[in-house]
């Protein structure tokens, strides 16, 4: 029955396109989506079917007839918990546990899962993320307390902007403006003097486009040059919006940012001050508490669920440990690249060999520590030439380390 066979192949090709759109919604890079779909196609579909993947579209084509099916991605991204379920489904399809013909129902079930209480999640997640990051980077105690309060307001602002069509693009600028303005008013009223930039960055860290830049790096160093370049440019635009918000807030409130306060994670143990009381820095061991609080905040904001939140905390702890250990002998720039290589390699192993957690879910928390945006933001907001050169060198190191980790991870396939 050739007609029946062709019809079945067409149905499965349609399911394959839907799976690709689901992977795009999960934040997977174009390169990884194409490789995943090619693996599944080779096992279950005719050889005359080819697959093309764009950032917002999956194209499944039959070469013999020229017929093509276009599957656009949805308008909203999946939560971390949904992305984790997508990773498990992909693993089952690759190993043959679940046939492609039965995947449609699973995909509908994953899409129908909606994380509840978005306002509370983003508000409390932003509070914990801001406080955890401020503690991790050992900001003064007064800055930690103010970051906690501002983080909650930033979370509420994000939820509000998500409900206004077309306003999401303004979130980086408005959140940065709000964070800086509130911190500037507090610093002026309380006569706190120069404010460390990390205290401004902590409440808006969840807006740093970590997954976007990570995917851009993976695509740029593969064969998807145009897609990777577009993602990186957009990521840099988002960082520029954040820097503009910080600069505008500082001008409006007369806030003086400490241009020398930007530091990578590996430099945190060397921070010191003669201030006492609320101006003192937290003890170094408190940074480990900050990691746990930050991980819980990220998991809460992105609806990761308890299991993935625990994984996020472990990934952040590993990243922090590597940076602290490698920075003294290698320097902060090289340590960033080496750490990104190790963490991305482990993320690939998690995705392909163990619990099937997508790389975007496990590597994004590490990205917040590898490039929290502070160095780049101080270079833009404070016009610090030295910080700009450090930011560019760190970015290059991150590119090399990420690519190396990706290549080593692909060898495990």
mmCIF file of C-alpha atoms in Angstrom, residues 26-406:
data_model
loop_
_atom_site.group_PDB
_atom_site.id
_atom_site.type_symbol
_atom_site.label_atom_id
_atom_site.label_comp_id
_atom_site.label_asym_id
_atom_site.label_seq_id
_atom_site.Cartn_x
_atom_site.Cartn_y
_atom_site.Cartn_z
ATOM 1 C CA UNK A 26 12.262 25.341 25.017
ATOM 2 C CA UNK A 27 15.142 27.687 24.152
ATOM 3 C CA UNK A 28 17.227 25.126 22.243
ATOM 4 C CA UNK A 29 19.698 26.494 19.713
ATOM 5 C CA UNK A 30 18.991 26.142 15.989
ATOM 6 C CA UNK A 31 22.048 23.888 15.648
ATOM 7 C CA UNK A 32 20.905 21.496 18.378
ATOM 8 C CA UNK A 33 17.322 21.426 17.067
ATOM 9 C CA UNK A 34 18.500 20.464 13.591
ATOM 10 C CA UNK A 35 20.864 17.774 14.918
ATOM 11 C CA UNK A 36 18.117 16.312 17.123
ATOM 12 C CA UNK A 37 15.558 16.210 14.325
ATOM 13 C CA UNK A 38 18.095 14.686 11.918
ATOM 14 C CA UNK A 39 18.831 11.880 14.376
ATOM 15 C CA UNK A 40 15.135 11.060 14.805
ATOM 16 C CA UNK A 41 14.411 11.408 11.067
ATOM 17 C CA UNK A 42 17.211 8.987 10.136
ATOM 18 C CA UNK A 43 15.688 6.311 12.361
ATOM 19 C CA UNK A 44 11.995 6.649 11.505
ATOM 20 C CA UNK A 45 11.369 8.614 8.298
ATOM 21 C CA UNK A 46 12.194 8.172 4.592
ATOM 22 C CA UNK A 47 15.569 9.442 3.444
ATOM 23 C CA UNK A 48 14.023 11.935 0.999
ATOM 24 C CA UNK A 49 12.843 14.135 3.867
ATOM 25 C CA UNK A 50 15.064 17.107 4.731
ATOM 26 C CA UNK A 51 14.851 19.511 7.650
ATOM 27 C CA UNK A 52 15.567 23.220 7.866
ATOM 28 C CA UNK A 53 15.501 25.185 11.105
ATOM 29 C CA UNK A 54 15.247 28.942 11.623
ATOM 30 C CA UNK A 55 14.938 30.746 14.978
ATOM 31 C CA UNK A 56 11.138 30.902 14.665
ATOM 32 C CA UNK A 57 10.337 28.229 12.083
ATOM 33 C CA UNK A 58 10.913 24.552 11.279
ATOM 34 C CA UNK A 59 10.699 23.452 7.610
ATOM 35 C CA UNK A 60 10.187 19.777 6.756
ATOM 36 C CA UNK A 61 10.548 19.103 3.000
ATOM 37 C CA UNK A 62 10.085 15.983 0.847
ATOM 38 C CA UNK A 63 12.737 16.183 -1.882
ATOM 39 C CA UNK A 64 10.932 13.934 -4.381
ATOM 40 C CA UNK A 65 7.791 16.073 -4.533
ATOM 41 C CA UNK A 66 9.005 19.423 -3.248
ATOM 42 C CA UNK A 67 6.164 19.531 -0.721
ATOM 43 C CA UNK A 68 7.077 21.450 2.422
ATOM 44 C CA UNK A 69 5.482 21.790 5.850
ATOM 45 C CA UNK A 70 6.130 24.922 7.899
ATOM 46 C CA UNK A 71 5.839 24.737 11.685
ATOM 47 C CA UNK A 72 6.211 28.100 13.476
ATOM 48 C CA UNK A 73 7.136 28.249 17.133
ATOM 49 C CA UNK A 74 4.632 29.560 19.664
ATOM 50 C CA UNK A 75 4.702 33.153 20.897
ATOM 51 C CA UNK A 76 5.652 32.228 24.468
ATOM 52 C CA UNK A 77 8.656 30.240 25.699
ATOM 53 C CA UNK A 78 8.366 27.138 27.840
ATOM 54 C CA UNK A 79 9.153 27.085 31.539
ATOM 55 C CA UNK A 80 12.225 25.237 32.806
ATOM 56 C CA UNK A 81 10.013 22.393 33.998
ATOM 57 C CA UNK A 82 8.418 22.060 30.557
ATOM 58 C CA UNK A 83 11.860 22.210 28.917
ATOM 59 C CA UNK A 84 12.999 19.373 31.160
ATOM 60 C CA UNK A 85 10.043 17.260 30.029
ATOM 61 C CA UNK A 86 10.891 18.052 26.401
ATOM 62 C CA UNK A 87 14.422 16.799 27.020
ATOM 63 C CA UNK A 88 13.124 13.503 28.383
ATOM 64 C CA UNK A 89 10.802 13.085 25.398
ATOM 65 C CA UNK A 90 13.670 13.687 22.968
ATOM 66 C CA UNK A 91 15.782 11.090 24.715
ATOM 67 C CA UNK A 92 12.967 8.536 24.500
ATOM 68 C CA UNK A 93 12.561 9.263 20.779
ATOM 69 C CA UNK A 94 16.288 8.926 20.146
ATOM 70 C CA UNK A 95 16.539 5.610 21.996
ATOM 71 C CA UNK A 96 13.360 4.218 20.438
ATOM 72 C CA UNK A 97 11.455 3.918 23.708
ATOM 73 C CA UNK A 98 8.713 6.151 22.293
ATOM 74 C CA UNK A 99 7.909 6.002 18.548
ATOM 75 C CA UNK A 100 7.492 9.290 16.722
ATOM 76 C CA UNK A 101 3.875 8.433 15.937
ATOM 77 C CA UNK A 102 3.056 8.568 19.661
ATOM 78 C CA UNK A 103 4.904 11.799 20.425
ATOM 79 C CA UNK A 104 2.082 14.180 19.452
ATOM 80 C CA UNK A 105 0.030 13.488 22.570
ATOM 81 C CA UNK A 106 3.081 13.972 24.802
ATOM 82 C CA UNK A 107 3.844 17.308 23.168
ATOM 83 C CA UNK A 108 0.285 18.528 23.653
ATOM 84 C CA UNK A 109 0.481 17.502 27.309
ATOM 85 C CA UNK A 110 3.731 19.417 27.766
ATOM 86 C CA UNK A 111 2.333 22.554 26.137
ATOM 87 C CA UNK A 112 -0.838 22.403 28.234
ATOM 88 C CA UNK A 113 1.141 22.466 31.488
ATOM 89 C CA UNK A 114 0.951 26.046 32.737
ATOM 90 C CA UNK A 115 2.976 27.305 35.666
ATOM 91 C CA UNK A 116 0.644 28.963 38.127
ATOM 92 C CA UNK A 117 0.925 32.192 40.122
ATOM 93 C CA UNK A 118 3.138 34.135 37.661
ATOM 94 C CA UNK A 119 3.016 37.339 39.731
ATOM 95 C CA UNK A 120 4.103 35.624 42.944
ATOM 96 C CA UNK A 121 6.739 33.545 41.135
ATOM 97 C CA UNK A 122 8.384 36.507 39.454
ATOM 98 C CA UNK A 123 8.117 38.744 42.519
ATOM 99 C CA UNK A 124 9.606 36.273 45.015
ATOM 100 C CA UNK A 125 11.990 34.846 42.412
ATOM 101 C CA UNK A 126 13.338 38.327 41.693
ATOM 102 C CA UNK A 127 13.672 39.087 45.416
ATOM 103 C CA UNK A 128 15.710 35.947 46.022
ATOM 104 C CA UNK A 129 17.760 36.354 42.839
ATOM 105 C CA UNK A 130 18.632 39.964 43.653
ATOM 106 C CA UNK A 131 19.514 39.227 47.268
ATOM 107 C CA UNK A 132 21.442 36.064 46.412
ATOM 108 C CA UNK A 133 23.508 37.771 43.734
ATOM 109 C CA UNK A 134 24.242 40.768 45.965
ATOM 110 C CA UNK A 135 25.418 38.389 48.716
ATOM 111 C CA UNK A 136 27.428 36.294 46.259
ATOM 112 C CA UNK A 137 29.283 39.364 44.994
ATOM 113 C CA UNK A 138 29.745 40.574 48.582
ATOM 114 C CA UNK A 139 28.038 43.924 48.295
ATOM 115 C CA UNK A 140 27.771 45.953 51.540
ATOM 116 C CA UNK A 141 24.982 44.871 53.858
ATOM 117 C CA UNK A 142 22.945 48.008 53.135
ATOM 118 C CA UNK A 143 23.137 47.280 49.395
ATOM 119 C CA UNK A 144 21.964 43.698 49.962
ATOM 120 C CA UNK A 145 18.870 44.865 51.841
ATOM 121 C CA UNK A 146 18.011 47.490 49.239
ATOM 122 C CA UNK A 147 18.566 44.960 46.419
ATOM 123 C CA UNK A 148 16.047 42.626 48.040
ATOM 124 C CA UNK A 149 13.366 45.310 48.046
ATOM 125 C CA UNK A 150 14.123 46.559 44.536
ATOM 126 C CA UNK A 151 14.203 42.982 43.210
ATOM 127 C CA UNK A 152 10.563 42.487 44.179
ATOM 128 C CA UNK A 153 9.509 45.655 42.379
ATOM 129 C CA UNK A 154 11.474 44.665 39.290
ATOM 130 C CA UNK A 155 9.730 41.280 39.284
ATOM 131 C CA UNK A 156 6.332 42.946 39.401
ATOM 132 C CA UNK A 157 7.345 45.302 36.590
ATOM 133 C CA UNK A 158 8.382 42.339 34.425
ATOM 134 C CA UNK A 159 5.018 40.636 34.927
ATOM 135 C CA UNK A 160 3.187 43.875 34.084
ATOM 136 C CA UNK A 161 5.170 44.438 30.891
ATOM 137 C CA UNK A 162 4.598 40.841 29.780
ATOM 138 C CA UNK A 163 0.878 41.565 29.736
ATOM 139 C CA UNK A 164 1.242 44.622 27.505
ATOM 140 C CA UNK A 165 1.655 43.799 23.831
ATOM 141 C CA UNK A 166 4.981 45.021 22.469
ATOM 142 C CA UNK A 167 6.222 46.264 25.851
ATOM 143 C CA UNK A 168 8.458 43.275 26.623
ATOM 144 C CA UNK A 169 11.298 44.776 24.603
ATOM 145 C CA UNK A 170 11.322 47.768 26.975
ATOM 146 C CA UNK A 171 11.715 45.582 30.073
ATOM 147 C CA UNK A 172 15.560 45.710 30.191
ATOM 148 C CA UNK A 173 15.625 49.512 29.968
ATOM 149 C CA UNK A 174 12.714 50.201 32.328
ATOM 150 C CA UNK A 175 13.822 47.648 34.917
ATOM 151 C CA UNK A 176 17.377 49.044 34.898
ATOM 152 C CA UNK A 177 16.031 52.593 35.159
ATOM 153 C CA UNK A 178 13.772 51.645 38.076
ATOM 154 C CA UNK A 179 16.515 49.749 39.887
ATOM 155 C CA UNK A 180 19.077 52.531 39.514
ATOM 156 C CA UNK A 181 16.646 55.329 40.345
ATOM 157 C CA UNK A 182 15.442 53.671 43.553
ATOM 158 C CA UNK A 183 18.978 52.839 44.618
ATOM 159 C CA UNK A 184 20.075 56.381 43.772
ATOM 160 C CA UNK A 185 17.287 57.909 45.869
ATOM 161 C CA UNK A 186 18.199 55.683 48.796
ATOM 162 C CA UNK A 187 21.907 56.480 48.465
ATOM 163 C CA UNK A 188 21.202 60.209 48.276
ATOM 164 C CA UNK A 189 18.814 60.300 51.234
ATOM 165 C CA UNK A 190 21.018 58.120 53.422
ATOM 166 C CA UNK A 191 24.268 59.739 52.214
ATOM 167 C CA UNK A 192 25.823 56.386 51.336
ATOM 168 C CA UNK A 193 28.337 57.855 48.906
ATOM 169 C CA UNK A 194 29.643 55.873 45.931
ATOM 170 C CA UNK A 195 27.510 52.836 45.123
ATOM 171 C CA UNK A 196 28.990 49.575 43.765
ATOM 172 C CA UNK A 197 27.646 48.755 40.318
ATOM 173 C CA UNK A 198 26.939 45.180 41.368
ATOM 174 C CA UNK A 199 24.291 46.504 43.760
ATOM 175 C CA UNK A 200 22.538 48.027 40.734
ATOM 176 C CA UNK A 201 22.959 44.903 38.594
ATOM 177 C CA UNK A 202 21.730 42.399 41.188
ATOM 178 C CA UNK A 203 17.986 43.221 40.934
ATOM 179 C CA UNK A 204 18.037 43.062 37.118
ATOM 180 C CA UNK A 205 20.270 39.997 36.690
ATOM 181 C CA UNK A 206 17.321 37.795 35.655
ATOM 182 C CA UNK A 207 16.963 39.980 32.542
ATOM 183 C CA UNK A 208 20.498 39.278 31.312
ATOM 184 C CA UNK A 209 19.926 37.323 28.062
ATOM 185 C CA UNK A 210 21.956 34.297 29.113
ATOM 186 C CA UNK A 211 20.169 31.631 27.043
ATOM 187 C CA UNK A 212 20.078 33.922 24.008
ATOM 188 C CA UNK A 213 23.806 34.657 24.084
ATOM 189 C CA UNK A 214 24.677 31.021 24.842
ATOM 190 C CA UNK A 215 22.689 29.819 21.823
ATOM 191 C CA UNK A 216 24.230 32.570 19.727
ATOM 192 C CA UNK A 217 27.720 31.380 20.684
ATOM 193 C CA UNK A 218 26.862 27.767 19.851
ATOM 194 C CA UNK A 219 25.340 28.726 16.504
ATOM 195 C CA UNK A 220 28.007 31.246 15.565
ATOM 196 C CA UNK A 221 30.786 28.704 16.049
ATOM 197 C CA UNK A 222 28.863 26.030 14.115
ATOM 198 C CA UNK A 223 27.425 26.480 10.627
ATOM 199 C CA UNK A 224 24.549 28.806 11.567
ATOM 200 C CA UNK A 225 26.469 32.045 11.145
ATOM 201 C CA UNK A 226 23.522 34.328 10.341
ATOM 202 C CA UNK A 227 21.342 33.003 13.166
ATOM 203 C CA UNK A 228 24.167 33.117 15.705
ATOM 204 C CA UNK A 229 25.169 36.630 14.685
ATOM 205 C CA UNK A 230 21.575 37.838 14.950
ATOM 206 C CA UNK A 231 21.193 36.368 18.437
ATOM 207 C CA UNK A 232 24.462 37.883 19.647
ATOM 208 C CA UNK A 233 23.606 41.289 18.234
ATOM 209 C CA UNK A 234 20.205 41.208 19.927
ATOM 210 C CA UNK A 235 21.817 40.082 23.189
ATOM 211 C CA UNK A 236 24.246 42.988 23.026
ATOM 212 C CA UNK A 237 21.335 45.335 22.287
ATOM 213 C CA UNK A 238 19.597 44.112 25.442
ATOM 214 C CA UNK A 239 22.761 44.758 27.458
ATOM 215 C CA UNK A 240 22.963 48.216 25.870
ATOM 216 C CA UNK A 241 19.351 48.906 26.915
ATOM 217 C CA UNK A 242 20.251 47.879 30.469
ATOM 218 C CA UNK A 243 23.313 50.128 30.433
ATOM 219 C CA UNK A 244 21.195 53.011 29.120
ATOM 220 C CA UNK A 245 18.694 52.469 31.932
ATOM 221 C CA UNK A 246 21.463 52.507 34.519
ATOM 222 C CA UNK A 247 23.000 55.655 33.048
ATOM 223 C CA UNK A 248 19.613 57.419 32.893
ATOM 224 C CA UNK A 249 18.755 56.457 36.485
ATOM 225 C CA UNK A 250 22.127 57.688 37.700
ATOM 226 C CA UNK A 251 21.691 61.049 35.947
ATOM 227 C CA UNK A 252 18.145 61.540 37.275
ATOM 228 C CA UNK A 253 19.085 60.854 40.888
ATOM 229 C CA UNK A 254 22.673 62.094 40.950
ATOM 230 C CA UNK A 255 23.889 58.596 41.810
ATOM 231 C CA UNK A 256 27.638 58.129 41.673
ATOM 232 C CA UNK A 257 28.560 54.659 40.434
ATOM 233 C CA UNK A 258 31.882 53.217 41.525
ATOM 234 C CA UNK A 259 33.490 52.524 38.119
ATOM 235 C CA UNK A 260 36.105 50.316 39.754
ATOM 236 C CA UNK A 261 33.579 48.091 41.493
ATOM 237 C CA UNK A 262 32.917 45.706 38.599
ATOM 238 C CA UNK A 263 34.357 42.284 39.323
ATOM 239 C CA UNK A 264 34.145 38.777 37.986
ATOM 240 C CA UNK A 265 33.104 36.003 40.348
ATOM 241 C CA UNK A 266 36.647 34.750 40.757
ATOM 242 C CA UNK A 267 37.726 38.154 42.084
ATOM 243 C CA UNK A 268 35.111 38.192 44.857
ATOM 244 C CA UNK A 269 37.289 36.533 47.545
ATOM 245 C CA UNK A 270 39.807 39.394 47.237
ATOM 246 C CA UNK A 271 37.261 42.160 47.859
ATOM 247 C CA UNK A 272 37.904 44.112 51.045
ATOM 248 C CA UNK A 273 36.865 47.338 52.765
ATOM 249 C CA UNK A 274 37.598 49.220 55.957
ATOM 250 C CA UNK A 275 33.933 50.073 56.495
ATOM 251 C CA UNK A 276 32.083 48.691 59.477
ATOM 252 C CA UNK A 277 28.443 48.124 60.361
ATOM 253 C CA UNK A 278 26.018 48.285 57.444
ATOM 254 C CA UNK A 279 28.865 49.312 55.136
ATOM 255 C CA UNK A 280 30.882 46.176 55.840
ATOM 256 C CA UNK A 281 31.158 43.298 53.392
ATOM 257 C CA UNK A 282 29.669 39.891 54.268
ATOM 258 C CA UNK A 283 32.126 37.166 55.273
ATOM 259 C CA UNK A 284 33.344 35.021 52.406
ATOM 260 C CA UNK A 285 31.483 31.929 53.612
ATOM 261 C CA UNK A 286 28.169 33.781 53.222
ATOM 262 C CA UNK A 287 28.714 33.648 49.450
ATOM 263 C CA UNK A 288 27.726 29.980 49.578
ATOM 264 C CA UNK A 289 24.427 30.997 51.137
ATOM 265 C CA UNK A 290 24.036 33.487 48.310
ATOM 266 C CA UNK A 291 24.465 30.692 45.748
ATOM 267 C CA UNK A 292 21.637 28.667 47.285
ATOM 268 C CA UNK A 293 19.342 31.697 47.511
ATOM 269 C CA UNK A 294 20.180 32.745 43.941
ATOM 270 C CA UNK A 295 19.536 29.242 42.597
ATOM 271 C CA UNK A 296 16.166 29.029 44.335
ATOM 272 C CA UNK A 297 15.242 32.468 42.986
ATOM 273 C CA UNK A 298 16.114 31.537 39.407
ATOM 274 C CA UNK A 299 14.227 28.256 39.709
ATOM 275 C CA UNK A 300 11.188 30.043 41.097
ATOM 276 C CA UNK A 301 11.176 32.798 38.474
ATOM 277 C CA UNK A 302 11.483 30.356 35.572
ATOM 278 C CA UNK A 303 9.150 27.717 37.061
ATOM 279 C CA UNK A 304 11.775 24.980 37.266
ATOM 280 C CA UNK A 305 10.157 22.767 39.877
ATOM 281 C CA UNK A 306 11.915 21.334 42.927
ATOM 282 C CA UNK A 307 14.128 18.776 41.140
ATOM 283 C CA UNK A 308 15.476 21.190 38.519
ATOM 284 C CA UNK A 309 15.886 23.913 41.137
ATOM 285 C CA UNK A 310 18.165 21.562 43.064
ATOM 286 C CA UNK A 311 20.137 20.976 39.874
ATOM 287 C CA UNK A 312 20.405 24.736 39.312
ATOM 288 C CA UNK A 313 21.893 25.185 42.798
ATOM 289 C CA UNK A 314 24.420 22.402 42.152
ATOM 290 C CA UNK A 315 25.435 23.905 38.779
ATOM 291 C CA UNK A 316 25.905 27.337 40.331
ATOM 292 C CA UNK A 317 27.940 25.916 43.199
ATOM 293 C CA UNK A 318 30.166 24.047 40.743
ATOM 294 C CA UNK A 319 30.614 27.151 38.595
ATOM 295 C CA UNK A 320 31.487 29.292 41.610
ATOM 296 C CA UNK A 321 33.976 26.709 42.878
ATOM 297 C CA UNK A 322 35.743 26.437 39.536
ATOM 298 C CA UNK A 323 35.977 30.206 39.109
ATOM 299 C CA UNK A 324 37.353 30.737 42.609
ATOM 300 C CA UNK A 325 39.918 27.930 42.198
ATOM 301 C CA UNK A 326 41.023 28.794 38.651
ATOM 302 C CA UNK A 327 41.161 32.600 38.871
ATOM 303 C CA UNK A 328 44.320 32.896 41.038
ATOM 304 C CA UNK A 329 46.535 30.720 38.777
ATOM 305 C CA UNK A 330 44.942 31.555 35.394
ATOM 306 C CA UNK A 331 43.448 35.018 35.818
ATOM 307 C CA UNK A 332 39.777 35.929 35.609
ATOM 308 C CA UNK A 333 39.582 36.036 31.814
ATOM 309 C CA UNK A 334 41.091 32.589 31.174
ATOM 310 C CA UNK A 335 39.261 31.107 34.173
ATOM 311 C CA UNK A 336 35.944 32.199 32.631
ATOM 312 C CA UNK A 337 36.671 30.309 29.413
ATOM 313 C CA UNK A 338 37.934 27.191 31.213
ATOM 314 C CA UNK A 339 34.915 27.125 33.511
ATOM 315 C CA UNK A 340 32.450 27.593 30.652
ATOM 316 C CA UNK A 341 34.096 24.663 28.836
ATOM 317 C CA UNK A 342 33.808 22.324 31.834
ATOM 318 C CA UNK A 343 30.269 23.334 32.771
ATOM 319 C CA UNK A 344 28.947 23.133 29.193
ATOM 320 C CA UNK A 345 30.571 19.722 28.749
ATOM 321 C CA UNK A 346 28.862 18.480 31.914
ATOM 322 C CA UNK A 347 25.600 20.021 30.696
ATOM 323 C CA UNK A 348 25.936 18.036 27.438
ATOM 324 C CA UNK A 349 26.523 14.857 29.437
ATOM 325 C CA UNK A 350 23.405 15.561 31.498
ATOM 326 C CA UNK A 351 21.437 16.073 28.300
ATOM 327 C CA UNK A 352 22.684 13.076 26.329
ATOM 328 C CA UNK A 353 23.763 10.427 28.817
ATOM 329 C CA UNK A 354 21.903 10.858 32.106
ATOM 330 C CA UNK A 355 18.738 12.743 33.097
ATOM 331 C CA UNK A 356 18.154 14.404 29.682
ATOM 332 C CA UNK A 357 18.033 17.967 31.046
ATOM 333 C CA UNK A 358 18.362 20.415 28.100
ATOM 334 C CA UNK A 359 21.625 22.341 27.955
ATOM 335 C CA UNK A 360 19.786 25.677 28.039
ATOM 336 C CA UNK A 361 18.263 24.793 31.417
ATOM 337 C CA UNK A 362 21.450 23.554 33.068
ATOM 338 C CA UNK A 363 23.868 26.091 31.539
ATOM 339 C CA UNK A 364 21.800 29.277 31.961
ATOM 340 C CA UNK A 365 22.382 29.469 35.753
ATOM 341 C CA UNK A 366 26.118 29.119 35.134
ATOM 342 C CA UNK A 367 25.952 31.925 32.588
ATOM 343 C CA UNK A 368 24.676 34.329 35.264
ATOM 344 C CA UNK A 369 27.929 33.760 37.168
ATOM 345 C CA UNK A 370 30.247 33.600 34.173
ATOM 346 C CA UNK A 371 29.025 36.877 32.648
ATOM 347 C CA UNK A 372 26.541 38.543 35.007
ATOM 348 C CA UNK A 373 26.661 41.611 32.818
ATOM 349 C CA UNK A 374 28.434 43.726 35.411
ATOM 350 C CA UNK A 375 31.702 44.142 33.523
ATOM 351 C CA UNK A 376 29.995 44.996 30.247
ATOM 352 C CA UNK A 377 27.500 47.290 31.948
ATOM 353 C CA UNK A 378 30.136 49.261 33.818
ATOM 354 C CA UNK A 379 32.055 49.703 30.579
ATOM 355 C CA UNK A 380 28.975 51.184 28.925
ATOM 356 C CA UNK A 381 27.366 53.004 31.829
ATOM 357 C CA UNK A 382 30.530 54.434 33.380
ATOM 358 C CA UNK A 383 32.550 54.818 30.147
ATOM 359 C CA UNK A 384 35.399 52.826 31.699
ATOM 360 C CA UNK A 385 37.902 51.922 28.970
ATOM 361 C CA UNK A 386 39.683 49.394 31.160
ATOM 362 C CA UNK A 387 36.437 47.609 31.976
ATOM 363 C CA UNK A 388 35.536 47.596 28.292
ATOM 364 C CA UNK A 389 38.750 45.797 27.358
ATOM 365 C CA UNK A 390 38.180 43.281 30.154
ATOM 366 C CA UNK A 391 34.613 42.723 28.960
ATOM 367 C CA UNK A 392 35.755 42.075 25.375
ATOM 368 C CA UNK A 393 38.513 39.694 26.449
ATOM 369 C CA UNK A 394 36.140 37.865 28.796
ATOM 370 C CA UNK A 395 33.592 37.543 26.015
ATOM 371 C CA UNK A 396 36.224 36.087 23.659
ATOM 372 C CA UNK A 397 37.305 33.624 26.335
ATOM 373 C CA UNK A 398 33.682 32.623 26.905
ATOM 374 C CA UNK A 399 33.221 32.043 23.149
ATOM 375 C CA UNK A 400 36.255 29.765 22.955
ATOM 376 C CA UNK A 401 35.380 27.850 26.116
ATOM 377 C CA UNK A 402 31.759 27.387 25.078
ATOM 378 C CA UNK A 403 32.724 26.078 21.641
ATOM 379 C CA UNK A 404 35.316 23.702 23.073
ATOM 380 C CA UNK A 405 32.803 22.352 25.582
ATOM 381 C CA UNK A 406 30.254 21.924 22.795
#
